[in-house]
């Protein structure tokens, strides 16, 4: 809906003291995410790319604009379904580059845009292939340090009912799923700068050029590394209105760079957490183990299946592997990928778990005229565990019928702290259960009539 500062998500790039890691633009950067939408549900215009700022006329997915100033950028989807990426430098010279393919076909697409600081070149990649590139503008386009939001802006820039005292307070933010200043919508013309309507998931901000040519798209949620400035899985959940925090899962990130949802809007309010996921049904990534029980049948682990992630409701109202869990929109939208349940691959970790140990045959006393003492049962020579590589290792077993009563237990040793991984589950998008590590904390997800619900331990496993 993109009006009154609702139906969107915001990620801060500045604190009161200095820039946050999410303030990309001073060096090379890559912005990437998964996106899904329909052409007939988005109102972006057919954008003419070149020396202009016309990216703002597409359905806005990501907006790091500055009002009447330089050093800004943004990304939208135009009326033809093309990815559009634009940059304005310090001198307010602008360049917009367009992709060629239609990403509003109802399918999930991996989208990455890059900007080189040295020569200003802009690049667009869709599903692992370069979809557009153009010479750009050099210079620093990060948000300037020490710039207070103290200038008077137009009415639409002053917050709901002018509550911000005339100031454009959305300046030091990346806004997902809406034009950050509510331009157009507050003046009765939301189609002027329309919001994205669809799903968004797995947003990663990087301080490097991650791609130089064709690449294999990720088939699981991103894992943080030293070049990750912001990583938003949108997995907070549960399914339904997104009204709270969107955690930055980048290594070493503080809570000051966490995002937040601003839910609302008439009609289809948003953003919402959705069970839609770019990974659901694509690969199976949990690790499950059987535990040896008495000298009888061994309990087999449940089948491992991908969990769904939340996508922010229409990024017009705009948030992947766990149940339940990318922003604001000017038009009603399907649940946007604000945060959704995304299947979380077991990270490359040696995850020891107890493997079933077959019962050892014990010699029983023979019933003869002379009783012989029972023979001692030999002890197993060794106890092994399963190690998983966090990429494609998996154990699949028969489903367990438990009638609503279930205990799942095992030994696990994560290879790293703050891990996101499915350990064992028996689930599809809307049913079942899953035992996971979420930010290193043991979490038990269960599908209920209210959607996916979770209980988490406070301890992070290292």
Coordinates of C-alpha atoms in Angstrom, one line a residue:
X1 CA 0.0 0.0 0.0
X2 CA 2.9 2.3 0.6
X3 CA 1.2 5.0 2.6
X4 CA 1.4 6.3 6.2
X5 CA 4.7 4.4 6.7
X6 CA 3.0 0.9 6.8
X7 CA 3.0 -2.3 4.7
X8 CA 6.8 -2.4 4.5
X9 CA 9.9 -3.5 6.3
X10 CA 12.9 -1.2 7.2
X11 CA 16.5 -1.9 7.7
X12 CA 18.6 0.8 9.4
X13 CA 21.9 1.9 7.8
X14 CA 22.9 4.5 10.4
X15 CA 22.9 4.7 14.2
X16 CA 23.1 7.9 16.2
X17 CA 26.8 7.3 16.4
X18 CA 27.9 6.1 13.0
X19 CA 27.3 4.0 10.0
X20 CA 26.0 0.4 10.5
X21 CA 27.4 -2.5 8.5
X22 CA 24.3 -2.4 6.3
X23 CA 25.4 1.0 5.0
X24 CA 26.8 -0.4 1.8
X25 CA 28.0 1.7 -1.1
X26 CA 31.4 3.0 0.0
X27 CA 33.0 0.0 -1.8
X28 CA 31.9 -2.8 -4.1
X29 CA 28.6 -4.4 -3.2
X30 CA 26.2 -7.1 -4.0
X31 CA 22.5 -7.2 -3.1
X32 CA 20.7 -10.5 -3.6
X33 CA 17.5 -12.2 -2.7
X34 CA 14.8 -14.6 -3.8
X35 CA 11.6 -13.1 -5.3
X36 CA 8.3 -14.3 -6.6
X37 CA 5.4 -12.4 -8.0
X38 CA 2.8 -12.1 -10.8
X39 CA 2.8 -9.5 -13.6
X40 CA -0.9 -8.8 -13.4
X41 CA -0.6 -8.0 -9.6
X42 CA 2.1 -5.4 -10.0
X43 CA 1.7 -1.9 -11.4
X44 CA 5.2 -0.8 -12.4
X45 CA 5.6 1.1 -15.6
X46 CA 7.7 0.0 -18.6
X47 CA 11.0 1.7 -17.6
X48 CA 13.4 3.3 -20.1
X49 CA 16.8 2.7 -18.7
X50 CA 19.8 5.0 -19.2
X51 CA 21.0 8.3 -17.6
X52 CA 18.0 8.7 -15.3
X53 CA 16.4 7.7 -12.0
X54 CA 13.5 5.9 -13.6
X55 CA 14.0 2.8 -11.5
X56 CA 11.5 4.5 -9.1
X57 CA 8.7 3.9 -11.6
X58 CA 8.8 0.1 -11.3
X59 CA 7.2 -1.8 -8.5
X60 CA 9.6 -1.0 -5.7
X61 CA 11.4 -3.9 -4.0
X62 CA 14.3 -2.1 -2.3
X63 CA 14.6 1.6 -1.7
X64 CA 17.7 3.3 -0.2
X65 CA 16.7 6.7 -1.6
X66 CA 17.6 10.1 -0.1
X67 CA 15.2 13.0 -0.5
X68 CA 16.5 15.6 -3.0
X69 CA 20.1 14.4 -2.5
X70 CA 22.8 12.2 -4.1
X71 CA 24.4 9.0 -2.9
X72 CA 21.4 6.7 -3.2
X73 CA 20.2 3.6 -5.1
X74 CA 17.2 1.3 -5.4
X75 CA 15.7 -1.7 -7.2
X76 CA 12.3 -2.4 -8.7
X77 CA 10.5 -4.6 -11.2
X78 CA 9.1 -2.8 -14.2
X79 CA 5.8 -3.4 -16.2
X80 CA 7.5 -6.0 -18.4
X81 CA 8.6 -8.0 -15.3
X82 CA 12.3 -6.9 -15.7
X83 CA 14.6 -6.2 -12.9
X84 CA 15.6 -2.5 -12.8
X85 CA 18.6 -1.2 -10.7
X86 CA 19.5 2.4 -10.4
X87 CA 22.2 4.5 -8.7
X88 CA 22.7 8.3 -8.2
X89 CA 26.1 9.6 -7.2
X90 CA 27.3 12.5 -5.0
X91 CA 26.9 15.0 -7.9
X92 CA 23.4 13.6 -8.5
X93 CA 24.3 12.1 -11.9
X94 CA 22.1 9.0 -12.3
X95 CA 22.2 5.7 -14.2
X96 CA 19.5 3.0 -14.4
X97 CA 20.2 -0.5 -15.9
X98 CA 17.5 -3.0 -16.9
X99 CA 17.4 -6.7 -17.2
X100 CA 15.8 -8.6 -20.1
X101 CA 13.8 -11.5 -18.6
X102 CA 10.4 -11.5 -16.9
X103 CA 10.6 -12.4 -13.2
X104 CA 6.9 -11.9 -12.6
X105 CA 5.8 -15.3 -13.9
X106 CA 4.7 -16.8 -10.6
X107 CA 8.0 -18.7 -10.1
X108 CA 10.7 -18.1 -7.5
X109 CA 13.8 -16.3 -9.0
X110 CA 17.2 -15.6 -7.5
X111 CA 18.1 -12.0 -8.2
X112 CA 21.5 -10.3 -7.6
X113 CA 22.5 -6.8 -8.5
X114 CA 26.1 -5.5 -8.1
X115 CA 27.9 -2.2 -8.3
X116 CA 31.7 -1.8 -8.7
X117 CA 33.1 1.2 -6.9
X118 CA 36.2 1.6 -9.2
X119 CA 34.3 2.0 -12.5
X120 CA 30.7 2.3 -11.4
X121 CA 29.6 -0.7 -13.5
X122 CA 26.1 -2.0 -12.6
X123 CA 25.2 -5.6 -13.2
X124 CA 22.0 -7.7 -12.9
X125 CA 22.0 -11.5 -12.5
X126 CA 18.8 -13.6 -12.6
X127 CA 18.9 -17.3 -11.8
X128 CA 22.6 -17.4 -12.1
X129 CA 23.0 -15.7 -15.5
X130 CA 23.9 -12.1 -16.3
X131 CA 20.6 -10.4 -17.3
X132 CA 21.9 -6.8 -17.8
X133 CA 24.9 -4.6 -17.3
X134 CA 26.0 -1.0 -18.1
X135 CA 28.8 1.4 -17.3
X136 CA 27.9 3.3 -14.2
X137 CA 29.0 6.2 -12.1
X138 CA 32.0 6.2 -9.8
X139 CA 32.3 7.4 -6.2
X140 CA 30.9 6.7 -2.8
X141 CA 27.1 6.1 -2.7
X142 CA 26.9 5.0 1.0
X143 CA 24.7 7.0 3.3
X144 CA 26.8 10.0 4.5
X145 CA 27.9 9.9 8.1
X146 CA 26.7 12.6 10.4
X147 CA 23.8 13.7 8.3
X148 CA 20.9 14.5 10.6
X149 CA 17.3 14.2 9.3
X150 CA 16.6 17.9 10.1
X151 CA 15.4 19.3 6.8
X152 CA 11.7 19.9 6.1
X153 CA 10.3 17.6 3.4
X154 CA 7.0 17.6 1.5
X155 CA 3.9 16.5 3.2
X156 CA 4.2 12.9 2.1
X157 CA 7.7 12.7 3.6
X158 CA 6.6 13.8 7.1
X159 CA 5.1 10.6 8.4
X160 CA 1.5 9.7 9.2
X161 CA -0.5 12.9 9.7
X162 CA 2.7 14.9 9.8
X163 CA 3.7 13.1 13.1
X164 CA 7.4 13.5 12.3
X165 CA 7.4 17.3 12.7
X166 CA 8.0 17.9 9.0
X167 CA 11.1 15.8 8.8
X168 CA 11.8 12.9 6.4
X169 CA 12.7 10.3 9.0
X170 CA 12.9 7.3 6.7
X171 CA 16.2 8.7 5.2
X172 CA 18.7 6.4 7.0
X173 CA 16.9 3.2 6.1
X174 CA 16.7 0.6 3.4
X175 CA 12.9 0.2 2.9
X176 CA 11.6 -3.1 1.4
X177 CA 8.4 -3.2 -0.6
X178 CA 7.5 0.5 -0.8
X179 CA 8.6 3.9 -1.9
X180 CA 10.3 5.0 1.4
X181 CA 8.8 8.5 1.6
X182 CA 5.3 7.4 0.5
X183 CA 5.6 9.6 -2.5
X184 CA 2.5 9.4 -4.7
X185 CA 0.5 7.3 -2.4
X186 CA -0.1 10.0 0.2
X187 CA -1.2 12.3 -2.6
X188 CA -3.8 9.9 -3.8
X189 CA -1.8 8.3 -6.6
X190 CA -0.2 5.1 -5.4
X191 CA 0.5 4.0 -8.9
X192 CA 3.0 6.9 -9.4
X193 CA 5.7 4.9 -7.4
X194 CA 4.0 1.5 -6.9
X195 CA 5.0 -1.0 -4.3
X196 CA 6.0 -4.5 -5.1
X197 CA 3.3 -7.1 -4.7
X198 CA 4.7 -10.6 -4.0
X199 CA 7.1 -12.6 -1.9
X200 CA 10.7 -11.8 -0.9
X201 CA 13.1 -14.1 0.9
X202 CA 16.8 -14.5 1.9
X203 CA 18.0 -11.0 1.5
X204 CA 21.8 -10.7 1.6
X205 CA 23.9 -7.5 1.5
X206 CA 27.6 -8.1 0.7
X207 CA 30.7 -5.8 0.6
X208 CA 32.1 -7.5 -2.5
X209 CA 31.3 -8.4 -6.1
X210 CA 30.2 -12.0 -5.5
X211 CA 29.6 -12.9 -9.2
X212 CA 31.7 -12.4 -12.3
X213 CA 29.9 -14.8 -14.6
X214 CA 27.3 -17.5 -14.7
X215 CA 26.9 -19.4 -11.4
X216 CA 24.8 -22.1 -9.7
X217 CA 22.1 -20.5 -7.7
X218 CA 21.9 -21.4 -4.0
X219 CA 19.6 -24.3 -3.1
X220 CA 19.5 -23.5 0.6
X221 CA 19.5 -20.4 2.8
X222 CA 22.6 -18.2 2.7
X223 CA 25.4 -18.7 5.2
X224 CA 27.2 -15.7 6.6
X225 CA 30.8 -15.0 5.8
X226 CA 33.3 -12.1 6.2
X227 CA 31.8 -10.2 3.3
X228 CA 28.3 -10.4 4.6
X229 CA 27.0 -7.0 5.8
X230 CA 23.4 -8.0 6.2
X231 CA 21.6 -11.3 6.1
X232 CA 17.9 -11.5 6.6
X233 CA 16.3 -15.0 6.5
X234 CA 12.8 -13.7 7.4
X235 CA 12.2 -16.8 9.5
X236 CA 10.9 -15.2 12.7
X237 CA 7.3 -16.2 12.0
X238 CA 4.7 -17.6 12.7
X239 CA 2.7 -17.3 9.5
X240 CA 0.6 -14.2 9.5
X241 CA 1.2 -10.5 10.2
X242 CA 4.8 -9.4 10.6
X243 CA 4.8 -6.9 13.4
X244 CA 8.2 -7.3 15.0
X245 CA 12.0 -7.6 14.4
X246 CA 13.7 -9.0 11.4
X247 CA 17.1 -10.3 12.7
X248 CA 20.3 -9.6 10.9
X249 CA 22.1 -12.9 10.9
X250 CA 25.4 -11.7 9.6
X251 CA 28.4 -12.7 11.7
X252 CA 29.0 -10.2 14.4
X253 CA 26.0 -8.1 13.6
X254 CA 24.5 -6.2 16.6
X255 CA 20.8 -5.8 17.1
X256 CA 21.2 -2.2 15.9
X257 CA 21.1 -3.5 12.3
X258 CA 18.1 -5.6 12.8
X259 CA 15.1 -4.7 10.6
X260 CA 11.5 -4.2 11.5
X261 CA 8.1 -4.8 10.0
X262 CA 5.4 -2.0 9.8
X263 CA 2.2 -3.9 9.3
X264 CA -1.0 -2.5 8.1
X265 CA -3.1 -1.3 5.1
X266 CA -6.6 -1.6 4.0
X267 CA -7.6 -4.7 1.9
X268 CA -4.7 -7.1 2.0
X269 CA -2.7 -5.7 4.9
X270 CA 1.0 -6.5 5.1
X271 CA 3.7 -7.5 5.4
X272 CA 3.1 -11.0 6.5
X273 CA 5.1 -14.1 7.2
X274 CA 4.2 -16.8 4.6
X275 CA 4.9 -20.5 4.2
X276 CA 6.0 -19.9 0.7
X277 CA 9.7 -20.7 0.2
X278 CA 12.1 -20.9 -2.8
X279 CA 13.5 -24.1 -1.3
X280 CA 10.4 -26.1 -0.4
X281 CA 10.4 -29.4 -2.2
X282 CA 13.7 -28.7 -4.0
X283 CA 16.1 -30.6 -1.8
X284 CA 16.0 -32.5 1.5
X285 CA 18.5 -31.2 3.9
X286 CA 17.9 -32.5 7.4
X287 CA 19.9 -34.9 9.4
X288 CA 18.1 -37.6 11.3
X289 CA 19.5 -40.5 13.3
X290 CA 18.2 -43.6 14.9
X291 CA 18.8 -44.4 18.5
X292 CA 19.5 -47.9 19.6
X293 CA 16.8 -49.1 22.0
X294 CA 17.0 -52.3 24.0
X295 CA 17.7 -55.5 22.1
X296 CA 14.6 -55.0 20.0
X297 CA 13.4 -52.7 17.3
X298 CA 15.3 -49.4 16.7
X299 CA 13.4 -46.2 16.3
X300 CA 13.9 -44.8 12.8
X301 CA 14.2 -41.1 12.4
X302 CA 11.4 -39.3 10.6
X303 CA 11.7 -38.4 7.0
X304 CA 13.6 -35.2 6.3
X305 CA 11.8 -32.7 4.2
X306 CA 12.4 -29.0 3.4
X307 CA 10.6 -26.5 5.6
X308 CA 9.0 -23.4 4.2
X309 CA 10.2 -19.9 4.7
X310 CA 8.3 -16.8 5.1
X311 CA 8.3 -14.3 2.4
X312 CA 7.3 -10.8 3.1
X313 CA 3.8 -10.1 2.1
X314 CA 3.5 -8.1 -1.0
X315 CA 6.6 -6.2 -1.1
X316 CA 4.1 -3.7 -2.0
X317 CA 3.4 -4.5 1.4
X318 CA 6.3 -6.4 1.8
X319 CA 10.7 -11.2 4.2
X320 CA 13.7 -18.9 4.6
X321 CA 14.2 -22.7 6.2
X322 CA 11.9 -23.3 9.0
X323 CA 8.3 -23.1 9.5
X324 CA 6.8 -19.8 9.7
X325 CA 9.2 -17.3 8.8
X326 CA 11.0 -10.7 3.0
X327 CA 7.8 -5.3 2.5
X328 CA 5.2 -2.7 2.2
X329 CA 3.1 -2.4 -0.9
X330 CA 0.9 0.0 -2.6
X331 CA -1.3 -2.8 -3.8
X332 CA -2.7 -5.9 -2.1
X333 CA -0.2 -8.6 -2.5
X334 CA 0.2 -12.3 -1.9
X335 CA 2.0 -12.9 1.3
X336 CA 5.3 -11.3 1.0
X337 CA 8.5 -12.8 1.9
X338 CA 8.9 -10.8 5.0
X339 CA 10.1 -13.7 6.9
X340 CA 9.1 -17.1 6.2
X341 CA 10.0 -20.6 7.0
X342 CA 12.9 -21.6 4.8
X343 CA 14.4 -24.9 4.8
X344 CA 17.7 -24.6 6.6
X345 CA 20.3 -27.0 5.4
X346 CA 22.3 -28.7 8.0
X347 CA 25.4 -26.6 8.0
X348 CA 28.7 -28.3 7.2
X349 CA 29.3 -29.6 10.6
X350 CA 30.3 -32.9 12.0
X351 CA 27.1 -33.6 13.7
X352 CA 27.7 -36.6 15.8
X353 CA 24.6 -38.5 16.6
X354 CA 24.1 -41.9 18.2
X355 CA 23.8 -44.6 15.6
X356 CA 21.8 -47.6 16.4
X357 CA 23.8 -50.4 17.9
X358 CA 22.5 -53.8 17.0
X359 CA 21.7 -55.9 20.0
X360 CA 24.4 -58.4 20.7
X361 CA 23.4 -62.0 20.9
X362 CA 23.6 -63.3 24.4
X363 CA 24.2 -67.0 25.1
X364 CA 21.4 -68.2 27.4
X365 CA 22.0 -71.2 29.7
X366 CA 21.3 -74.5 28.2
X367 CA 18.6 -76.5 29.8
X368 CA 20.4 -79.8 30.4
X369 CA 20.9 -82.0 33.3
X370 CA 23.7 -79.9 34.4
X371 CA 23.0 -76.1 34.5
X372 CA 25.7 -74.0 32.9
X373 CA 26.2 -70.4 34.0
X374 CA 25.1 -67.8 31.4
X375 CA 27.9 -66.6 29.2
X376 CA 28.8 -62.9 29.5
X377 CA 27.6 -60.6 26.6
X378 CA 30.6 -59.0 24.9
X379 CA 30.6 -55.1 24.9
X380 CA 30.6 -53.3 21.6
X381 CA 34.2 -52.4 20.5
X382 CA 33.3 -48.9 19.4
X383 CA 30.5 -46.3 19.3
X384 CA 30.2 -44.3 16.1
X385 CA 28.3 -41.2 15.0
X386 CA 27.1 -39.8 11.7
X387 CA 29.0 -36.8 10.3
X388 CA 27.2 -34.5 7.7
X389 CA 28.9 -32.1 5.3
X390 CA 26.1 -29.5 5.5
X391 CA 25.7 -29.6 1.7
X392 CA 23.9 -32.7 0.5
X393 CA 24.3 -35.4 3.1
X394 CA 21.0 -36.7 4.4
X395 CA 19.5 -39.8 6.1
X396 CA 15.9 -40.6 5.1
X397 CA 13.8 -43.1 7.2
X398 CA 10.2 -44.2 7.4
X399 CA 7.8 -41.7 8.8
X400 CA 6.9 -42.1 12.5
X401 CA 3.2 -42.4 13.5
X402 CA 3.0 -40.9 17.0
X403 CA -0.6 -39.9 17.6
X404 CA 0.3 -36.4 18.8
X405 CA 2.7 -37.6 21.5
X406 CA 6.4 -37.5 20.6
X407 CA 9.8 -37.4 22.1
X408 CA 12.8 -36.7 19.9
X409 CA 16.3 -37.0 21.4
X410 CA 19.8 -37.3 20.1
X411 CA 23.4 -36.1 20.6
X412 CA 24.6 -33.4 18.4
X413 CA 27.9 -31.4 18.0
X414 CA 27.6 -28.4 15.7
X415 CA 30.7 -27.4 13.8
X416 CA 30.2 -23.7 14.5
X417 CA 28.2 -21.4 16.7
X418 CA 25.0 -19.5 15.7
X419 CA 24.2 -22.3 13.2
X420 CA 21.0 -22.5 11.2
X421 CA 20.3 -26.1 10.5
X422 CA 17.5 -28.7 10.4
X423 CA 18.6 -31.7 12.5
X424 CA 15.6 -34.0 12.1
X425 CA 12.1 -33.4 10.8
X426 CA 9.0 -34.9 9.5
X427 CA 7.2 -32.1 7.7
X428 CA 5.8 -30.5 4.6
X429 CA 4.8 -26.8 4.1
X430 CA 1.8 -27.0 6.4
X431 CA 2.1 -30.2 8.5
X432 CA 4.5 -32.0 10.8
X433 CA 7.3 -31.0 13.1
X434 CA 11.0 -30.1 12.9
X435 CA 13.9 -30.0 15.4
X436 CA 16.4 -27.4 14.4
X437 CA 19.2 -25.1 15.4
X438 CA 18.1 -21.4 14.9
X439 CA 21.0 -19.1 15.5
X440 CA 22.5 -22.0 17.4
X441 CA 19.6 -22.4 19.7
X442 CA 17.7 -25.8 19.9
X443 CA 14.2 -25.1 18.5
X444 CA 11.2 -27.4 18.2
X445 CA 8.7 -26.4 15.5
X446 CA 5.2 -27.9 15.3
X447 CA 2.4 -27.2 12.8
X448 CA -0.8 -26.3 14.6
X449 CA -4.2 -25.0 13.6
X450 CA -2.8 -21.5 14.2
X451 CA 0.2 -22.2 11.8
X452 CA 3.7 -23.1 12.7
X453 CA 4.7 -22.5 16.4
X454 CA 8.1 -22.9 18.0
X455 CA 9.7 -23.3 21.4
X456 CA 13.4 -22.4 21.8
X457 CA 16.0 -23.0 24.4
X458 CA 18.0 -20.0 25.5
X459 CA 21.4 -21.7 25.2
X460 CA 23.3 -21.5 21.9
X461 CA 25.2 -24.7 21.1
X462 CA 28.8 -24.1 20.1

